[in-house]
Coordinates of C-alpha atoms and ligand atoms in Angstrom, one line a residue:
M2 CA 99.3 63.1 67.1
K3 CA 99.6 59.7 65.4
I4 CA 97.2 59.3 62.5
L5 CA 96.3 56.3 60.3
V6 CA 94.9 57.0 56.8
I7 CA 93.1 54.0 55.2
G8 CA 93.4 53.6 51.5
G9 CA 96.0 53.5 48.8
G10 CA 95.0 55.9 45.9
G11 CA 95.7 59.5 44.9
R12 CA 93.1 60.7 47.3
E13 CA 94.9 59.1 50.2
H14 CA 98.3 60.4 49.1
A15 CA 96.7 63.9 49.0
I16 CA 95.3 63.4 52.5
C17 CA 98.6 62.2 53.9
W18 CA 100.4 65.1 52.1
K19 CA 98.0 67.6 53.7
L20 CA 98.2 66.1 57.2
A21 CA 102.0 66.1 57.0
Q22 CA 101.9 69.9 56.9
S23 CA 100.2 70.1 60.2
P24 CA 102.4 71.0 63.2
Q25 CA 100.2 68.7 65.3
V26 CA 101.1 65.6 63.4
R27 CA 104.0 63.5 64.7
K28 CA 103.5 60.3 62.6
I29 CA 101.3 59.2 59.8
F30 CA 100.6 55.6 58.8
C31 CA 98.9 54.6 55.6
A32 CA 97.2 51.2 55.0
P33 CA 98.0 50.0 52.5
G34 CA 99.3 53.2 50.8
N35 CA 101.4 53.4 47.7
A36 CA 104.9 54.6 46.7
G37 CA 103.8 58.2 47.1
T38 CA 102.4 57.9 50.6
A39 CA 105.6 56.1 51.6
E40 CA 107.4 59.4 51.3
V41 CA 105.2 61.2 53.9
A42 CA 103.9 58.2 55.9
E43 CA 104.8 54.7 56.9
N44 CA 102.9 52.2 54.7
I45 CA 101.3 49.3 56.6
A46 CA 100.4 46.2 54.6
I47 CA 96.8 45.8 55.8
D48 CA 93.9 45.6 53.3
V49 CA 91.2 48.4 53.6
M50 CA 88.6 45.7 54.3
D51 CA 90.5 43.9 57.0
I52 CA 88.7 45.9 59.7
E53 CA 89.8 43.6 62.5
A54 CA 93.5 43.9 61.6
L55 CA 93.1 47.7 61.3
R56 CA 91.5 48.0 64.7
V57 CA 94.2 45.9 66.3
F58 CA 96.9 48.0 64.6
V59 CA 95.3 51.2 65.9
E60 CA 95.1 49.9 69.4
H61 CA 98.6 48.6 69.5
Q62 CA 100.1 51.8 68.1
S63 CA 97.9 54.1 70.2
I64 CA 96.8 56.0 67.1
D65 CA 94.9 59.2 67.9
L66 CA 92.8 59.5 64.8
T67 CA 92.0 57.3 61.8
I68 CA 90.8 58.8 58.5
V69 CA 89.0 56.5 56.1
G70 CA 89.5 57.3 52.3
P71 CA 87.4 54.7 50.4
E72 CA 83.7 53.9 50.7
K73 CA 84.0 50.2 51.1
P74 CA 85.1 49.9 54.7
L75 CA 82.7 52.7 55.6
I76 CA 79.7 50.9 54.0
A77 CA 80.9 47.7 55.8
G78 CA 80.8 49.5 59.2
I79 CA 84.4 50.2 60.1
V80 CA 83.4 53.3 62.0
D81 CA 80.9 51.4 64.2
V82 CA 83.6 48.8 65.1
F83 CA 86.2 51.6 66.0
E84 CA 83.7 53.7 67.9
A85 CA 82.5 50.7 70.0
R86 CA 86.1 50.5 71.2
G87 CA 86.3 54.2 71.9
L88 CA 88.7 54.9 68.9
R89 CA 88.5 58.2 67.1
I90 CA 87.7 57.8 63.4
F91 CA 86.7 60.2 60.7
G92 CA 83.9 59.0 58.4
P93 CA 80.2 58.1 58.6
S94 CA 79.0 54.9 60.4
R95 CA 77.5 52.0 58.5
E96 CA 73.8 53.2 58.4
P97 CA 74.4 56.7 57.1
A98 CA 77.1 55.4 54.7
Q99 CA 74.2 53.7 52.9
L100 CA 73.7 57.1 51.3
E101 CA 76.4 55.7 48.9
G102 CA 76.0 52.0 49.6
S103 CA 72.3 51.9 48.4
K104 CA 70.7 54.0 45.7
V105 CA 67.3 53.0 47.0
F106 CA 68.1 54.2 50.6
S107 CA 69.6 57.4 49.2
K108 CA 66.7 58.2 46.8
R109 CA 64.0 57.4 49.4
L110 CA 65.8 59.6 52.0
M111 CA 66.1 62.5 49.4
R112 CA 62.4 62.2 48.6
Q113 CA 61.4 62.2 52.2
A114 CA 63.7 65.2 52.9
G115 CA 62.4 67.2 50.0
V116 CA 65.8 67.2 48.3
P117 CA 65.6 68.0 44.5
T118 CA 66.4 64.7 42.7
A119 CA 65.2 62.9 39.6
D120 CA 61.8 61.4 39.9
F121 CA 62.1 57.6 40.4
E122 CA 60.6 54.2 41.0
V123 CA 62.1 51.2 42.8
F124 CA 61.8 47.6 41.4
D125 CA 62.7 44.2 42.8
D126 CA 60.8 42.2 40.1
P127 CA 62.3 42.4 36.5
E128 CA 58.9 41.8 34.9
E129 CA 57.4 44.8 36.7
A130 CA 60.5 46.8 35.7
R131 CA 59.9 45.8 32.0
A132 CA 56.2 46.8 32.2
Y133 CA 57.2 50.2 33.5
L134 CA 59.8 50.6 30.9
R135 CA 57.4 49.8 28.0
A136 CA 55.2 52.8 29.0
A137 CA 58.1 55.1 29.8
D138 CA 59.6 58.2 28.1
Y139 CA 63.2 58.0 26.8
P140 CA 66.0 58.5 27.6
I141 CA 65.6 57.0 31.0
V142 CA 68.2 56.0 33.7
V143 CA 68.5 52.5 35.2
K144 CA 70.7 52.1 38.4
A145 CA 71.7 49.0 40.3
D146 CA 70.9 49.5 44.0
G147 CA 74.2 48.5 45.4
E148 CA 77.9 49.0 44.8
A149 CA 78.9 48.3 41.2
A150 CA 82.4 49.7 40.8
G151 CA 81.0 52.8 39.2
K152 CA 79.4 50.8 36.4
G153 CA 75.9 50.5 37.8
V154 CA 74.3 53.4 36.0
V155 CA 72.9 53.1 32.5
V156 CA 71.4 56.0 30.6
A157 CA 69.2 54.2 28.2
Q158 CA 68.2 55.8 24.9
D159 CA 65.4 53.3 24.2
Y160 CA 63.5 50.3 25.5
A161 CA 66.0 47.8 24.2
E162 CA 68.9 49.4 26.1
A163 CA 66.9 49.7 29.3
E164 CA 65.7 46.1 29.0
T165 CA 69.3 44.9 28.5
A166 CA 70.3 46.8 31.7
I167 CA 67.4 45.1 33.6
R168 CA 68.3 41.7 32.4
Q169 CA 72.0 42.1 33.2
M170 CA 71.5 43.6 36.6
M171 CA 68.5 41.7 37.9
E172 CA 68.7 38.3 36.1
E173 CA 72.3 37.7 35.1
R174 CA 73.4 39.5 38.2
I175 CA 76.5 41.0 36.7
F176 CA 76.9 43.1 39.9
G177 CA 75.8 40.3 42.2
A178 CA 73.4 41.2 45.0
S179 CA 73.8 44.9 44.0
G180 CA 71.3 44.2 41.2
E181 CA 68.6 42.6 43.4
R182 CA 66.8 46.0 43.3
V183 CA 67.0 48.7 40.7
V184 CA 66.1 52.4 40.6
I185 CA 64.6 53.6 37.4
E186 CA 64.7 57.4 37.1
E187 CA 64.0 60.4 35.0
C188 CA 66.9 61.5 32.9
L189 CA 68.1 65.0 33.8
R190 CA 70.2 67.4 31.7
G191 CA 72.9 69.9 32.5
P192 CA 76.5 70.2 33.6
E193 CA 77.6 68.3 36.6
A194 CA 79.6 69.3 39.6
S195 CA 80.9 67.7 42.8
I196 CA 80.0 69.6 45.9
L197 CA 81.6 68.1 49.0
A198 CA 81.1 69.2 52.6
F199 CA 82.6 68.4 56.0
V200 CA 79.8 67.4 58.3
D201 CA 79.8 66.7 62.0
G202 CA 76.2 65.6 62.2
E203 CA 74.9 69.1 62.8
T204 CA 77.2 71.7 61.2
V205 CA 77.9 71.6 57.4
R206 CA 81.0 73.3 56.0
P207 CA 80.9 73.1 52.2
M208 CA 84.1 73.0 50.2
I209 CA 84.5 74.6 46.8
A210 CA 82.6 73.1 43.8
I211 CA 84.8 70.8 41.7
Q212 CA 84.2 69.3 38.3
D213 CA 85.4 65.8 37.6
H214 CA 85.9 64.2 34.2
K215 CA 84.5 60.6 34.4
R216 CA 84.9 59.5 30.8
I217 CA 88.2 58.1 29.5
G218 CA 88.1 60.1 26.2
E219 CA 88.6 63.8 25.4
G220 CA 85.3 65.7 24.9
D221 CA 83.7 63.4 27.5
T222 CA 83.5 60.3 25.3
G223 CA 84.1 56.6 25.9
A224 CA 83.9 54.4 29.0
N225 CA 83.3 55.7 32.5
T226 CA 86.3 55.7 34.8
G227 CA 87.0 56.6 38.4
G228 CA 87.8 60.1 37.2
M229 CA 90.5 61.3 34.7
G230 CA 91.0 64.8 36.1
A231 CA 89.3 67.6 38.0
Y232 CA 89.5 71.3 38.6
A233 CA 88.2 74.2 40.6
P234 CA 86.8 76.8 40.7
V235 CA 83.9 75.8 38.4
R236 CA 82.5 78.8 36.6
L237 CA 79.0 77.3 36.4
A238 CA 79.0 76.7 40.2
P239 CA 80.1 79.8 41.9
Q240 CA 79.6 80.4 45.7
S241 CA 75.9 81.1 45.2
V242 CA 75.4 77.6 43.7
V243 CA 77.4 76.0 46.5
D244 CA 75.3 77.9 49.0
E245 CA 72.1 76.7 47.3
V246 CA 73.3 73.1 47.2
T247 CA 74.2 73.3 50.9
R248 CA 70.8 74.7 51.8
R249 CA 68.6 72.6 49.5
I250 CA 70.5 69.3 49.2
I251 CA 73.2 68.8 51.9
E252 CA 71.6 70.3 55.0
P253 CA 68.2 68.6 54.6
T254 CA 69.9 65.3 54.0
V255 CA 72.1 65.7 57.1
A256 CA 68.9 66.6 59.1
A257 CA 67.0 63.6 57.8
I258 CA 69.9 61.3 58.7
R259 CA 70.2 62.9 62.1
A260 CA 66.4 62.2 62.6
T261 CA 67.1 58.4 62.1
G262 CA 69.2 58.6 65.3
I263 CA 72.6 58.0 63.8
P264 CA 74.2 61.3 62.7
Y265 CA 76.3 61.7 59.6
R266 CA 79.9 62.6 60.3
G267 CA 82.7 62.8 57.8
V268 CA 82.7 64.1 54.2
L269 CA 79.4 64.1 52.4
Y270 CA 79.8 64.3 48.6
A271 CA 76.9 65.4 46.5
G272 CA 77.1 64.8 42.8
V273 CA 74.8 67.4 41.4
M274 CA 73.4 68.3 38.0
L275 CA 72.9 72.0 37.3
T276 CA 69.5 71.8 35.5
E277 CA 67.3 74.5 34.2
K278 CA 65.2 74.1 37.4
G279 CA 68.3 74.5 39.6
P280 CA 70.7 72.0 41.2
Y281 CA 69.5 68.4 41.4
C282 CA 71.2 65.7 43.4
I283 CA 72.3 62.8 41.2
E284 CA 74.1 60.8 43.9
F285 CA 75.7 60.9 47.3
N286 CA 79.2 59.5 48.2
C287 CA 80.2 59.0 51.8
R288 CA 83.8 60.2 51.4
F289 CA 86.2 62.4 49.5
G290 CA 86.1 62.0 45.8
D291 CA 89.1 60.8 43.9
P292 CA 90.4 63.0 42.1
E293 CA 88.3 65.7 43.7
A294 CA 90.3 65.4 47.0
Q295 CA 93.5 66.2 45.2
V296 CA 92.0 69.6 44.0
A297 CA 90.2 70.3 47.3
L298 CA 93.2 69.6 49.5
M299 CA 95.7 71.6 47.4
L300 CA 93.4 74.6 47.9
L301 CA 92.4 74.0 51.6
E302 CA 94.2 76.5 53.8
T303 CA 92.8 75.3 57.2
D304 CA 94.7 72.6 59.0
L305 CA 93.0 69.3 58.1
V306 CA 93.7 67.9 61.5
D307 CA 91.6 70.7 63.1
I308 CA 88.8 69.9 60.7
C309 CA 88.8 66.1 61.2
R310 CA 89.1 66.5 65.0
A311 CA 86.2 69.0 65.0
V312 CA 84.1 66.6 63.0
V313 CA 84.7 63.7 65.3
E314 CA 84.1 65.8 68.4
V315 CA 81.0 67.5 66.9
E316 CA 82.6 70.9 67.2
L317 CA 82.7 71.9 63.5
D318 CA 80.8 75.1 64.3
K319 CA 84.0 76.3 66.0
V320 CA 86.3 75.7 63.1
P321 CA 86.2 77.9 60.0
V322 CA 87.1 76.0 56.8
I323 CA 89.0 78.2 54.4
F324 CA 89.9 77.6 50.8
S325 CA 92.4 79.6 48.7
Q326 CA 91.0 81.8 45.9
R327 CA 93.5 80.2 43.5
A328 CA 92.6 77.7 40.8
A329 CA 93.7 74.1 40.8
V330 CA 93.8 71.4 38.2
T331 CA 94.6 67.7 38.6
V332 CA 95.4 65.5 35.5
V333 CA 95.3 61.7 35.9
M334 CA 97.9 59.7 34.1
A335 CA 96.4 56.2 33.6
S336 CA 97.7 52.8 32.5
E337 CA 97.3 51.7 28.8
G338 CA 93.9 50.0 28.5
Y339 CA 92.3 51.5 31.7
P340 CA 89.4 51.3 32.6
G341 CA 89.6 47.8 31.0
S342 CA 92.5 45.5 31.7
Y343 CA 96.0 47.0 31.8
P344 CA 99.6 46.0 32.4
T345 CA 101.3 46.7 35.8
G346 CA 105.0 46.9 36.7
V347 CA 105.7 49.4 34.0
P348 CA 108.7 51.7 35.0
I349 CA 107.9 55.4 35.6
T350 CA 110.5 58.1 35.0
G351 CA 110.7 61.9 35.2
L352 CA 109.0 62.4 38.5
D353 CA 111.9 64.3 40.0
G354 CA 111.9 66.8 37.2
A355 CA 108.1 67.4 37.5
R356 CA 108.4 67.9 41.2
K357 CA 110.8 70.8 40.7
L358 CA 108.0 72.9 39.3
D359 CA 106.4 75.4 41.6
A360 CA 102.9 75.0 42.9
L361 CA 102.7 71.4 41.7
E362 CA 102.4 68.1 43.4
V363 CA 102.5 64.7 41.9
F364 CA 100.1 62.5 43.9
H365 CA 100.6 58.8 43.4
A366 CA 97.6 56.5 42.9
G367 CA 98.7 53.1 41.4
T368 CA 102.4 53.0 42.1
Q369 CA 104.9 50.9 44.0
R370 CA 108.6 50.3 44.2
D371 CA 109.9 47.0 42.7
E372 CA 112.7 45.0 44.4
S373 CA 115.4 47.3 42.9
G374 CA 113.6 50.4 44.2
Q375 CA 112.4 51.5 40.7
L376 CA 109.1 53.2 40.7
V377 CA 106.5 51.2 38.7
T378 CA 102.8 51.2 37.9
S379 CA 100.5 49.0 40.0
G380 CA 97.0 50.2 39.1
G381 CA 94.7 51.7 36.5
R382 CA 95.0 55.3 37.6
V383 CA 98.8 55.8 38.2
L384 CA 99.4 59.4 39.1
A385 CA 97.4 62.6 39.6
V386 CA 99.5 65.6 38.6
T387 CA 98.1 68.5 40.5
A388 CA 98.9 72.2 40.1
T389 CA 97.6 75.5 41.3
G390 CA 97.7 79.0 39.7
E391 CA 96.4 82.5 40.0
T392 CA 94.0 81.6 37.1
F393 CA 92.6 78.4 35.7
I394 CA 94.8 78.7 32.6
E395 CA 97.9 79.1 34.7
A396 CA 97.1 76.0 36.8
Q397 CA 96.2 74.0 33.7
K398 CA 99.4 74.9 31.9
R399 CA 101.5 74.0 34.9
A400 CA 99.7 70.7 35.4
Y401 CA 100.3 69.6 31.8
A402 CA 104.0 70.9 32.0
G403 CA 104.3 68.4 34.9
V404 CA 102.6 65.6 32.9
D405 CA 104.9 66.2 30.0
L406 CA 108.0 65.6 32.1
I407 CA 106.7 62.2 33.3
H408 CA 106.9 59.0 31.3
F409 CA 105.7 55.5 31.4
K410 CA 104.9 53.2 28.4
G411 CA 101.3 53.5 27.2
S412 CA 100.3 56.3 29.6
A413 CA 96.8 57.6 28.9
V414 CA 96.1 61.3 29.6
R415 CA 93.2 63.5 28.8
R416 CA 94.5 66.7 27.3
D417 CA 91.2 68.6 27.9
I418 CA 90.8 68.7 31.7
G419 CA 88.8 71.8 32.6
W420 CA 87.5 72.3 29.0
Q421 CA 84.2 73.7 30.5
A422 CA 86.2 76.4 32.2
Ligands
AMP510 P1 76.4 57.8 39.4 O1 77.1 56.5 39.5 O2 75.1 57.9 40.2 O3 77.3 59.0 39.7 O4 76.0 58.1 37.9 C1 77.0 58.1 36.9 C2 76.7 59.2 35.9 O5 75.5 58.8 35.3 C3 76.5 60.5 36.5 O6 77.7 61.2 36.7 C4 75.6 61.2 35.4 O7 76.4 61.6 34.3 C5 74.8 60.0 34.9 N1 73.5 60.1 35.5 C6 73.1 59.5 36.7 N2 71.8 59.8 37.0 C7 71.3 60.5 36.0 C8 70.1 61.1 35.7 N3 69.0 61.0 36.5 N4 70.0 61.8 34.5 C9 71.0 61.9 33.7 N5 72.2 61.4 33.9 C10 72.4 60.7 35.0
LIG511 N1 85.5 61.1 41.2 C1 84.3 60.4 41.5 C2 84.3 59.7 42.8 O1 85.2 59.8 43.6 O2 83.4 59.0 43.0

C-alpha cells in the first residue's frame, strides 16, 4: 500500500513510524513532514491546507489511503473533497468535524444527546453576554466558538476577567470570526484525561486513557501550550472509566452525529474532566491529540493500517484494537520562549545517543535539516521523547534519560510529566 500522512508534527511522525512497521505498507509520503518523518517517509512540500494540491498528488501517485493528522484540513472539508473523487481518506468529513471546529455545535449536540457536559449558554451579542455575567456565579468559563489556536478558553475568576474575555473575543475580535459567538459555561472541577477512540460511524473502539500536560510550567502553571508531555496508563482513569466515557460520552455523540445523516469516521478525542458526579466532556477534537498520539501509538499493538482501513470501510467491528499493558511517557522538548515567540534554526545534537536506548523513540515535531544537513529546530515544540516501561516509573526514567542526552540551546522541558501518576 501507498499511504499519505498529512501534517508535520510529533503526532504525524508517530503515525508514520507506526505505519512503517506494517508489512502491508510499501511507501509512506508525509506532507509536509519534518526531519523525523523524512527517515521513514518521503516528505512532500505541500501545505496541509492546500487541499487541491494534496488531492492532485494522491491521484497522480495512486495513493491507497490518506491519513489526516491536524484538525484544520478536516474542519475545512478535505475528506469531502477526497471522497467525492472516490479516494480513501481517514478522518471525519466537514460537518462532523465541527465537533472541534465549533464549540456551539459541539455543546448543542452534547445537550441534545444527553452527554454530561458543563451547563452553558450561547451568546452572539456582547451586551447580552455582559448582562448574563453580571448575575453569574464565579469562576465561570468563556469560550470562543471557533478555532483559536488553543487560546480561546478563559476560566474567569470574577466579572472583570470574564468581561475582558467578552470584549476581546466579541468586540476586538482577537480570534477573528471565531469570536462572533461565545459559549459561557459552568466551571467544573477535577482531574482531566484525554480519551480517544477509533470510530467508523457505528463501532467505537476506545484507546487507553492518556493525561496531557497543557501548561508550560511545572506543577501545571503558566501559559497554555499544545501539550508539553503525556503518559498512560492514568491511575484515575482505569478501564472502568474508559468504558463509562465510551458509553456516556462517545457512543451517544457518534449516534447523534449519525442521525444527522453524515456519520463520524476517524479518531474522536474526548477531553474529559473526572468530576465528583462522574466524567464530564469538556471538549471534542476530531483527530489524534499531540502528544497523546505519541503515547497511544507506542502502546498500540494492532496494525494501524488494519484499523484505518476498517474505519474507512465501516468494518471496525471486525478488527480488535489491542494496547500493550506497559506504561508510556512522552516528554516534549520545546524552543526557548514557547508558547510565545521563539528562535528557529538552533542546532540539535545528541539524538543518536538517545536513540540507542531501548524502548525509546524520539519523535520529531519542529525540526528540519539545514543546507549542510545539520538537524535544527523549526518550531515551538521540537521533539517528543517517548519511552515505554513495565511500570510508569521505568518509562518516565527512560524518557528523561533520553531527554538528558539531547541538546539544543534554550530547550524547555517539564521535569514533572506524569506527576499525577
Ligand atoms: P479546551 O480548549 O476546551 O480544551 O479548554 C482548555 C482547558 O480549559 C481545558 O483543558 C480545561 O482545563 C479548561 N476548561 C475548559 N472548560 C472548562 C470548564 N467548563 N470548567 C473548568 N475548566 C474548563
Ligand atoms: N494535546 C492536546 C491536543 O492535541 O489538542
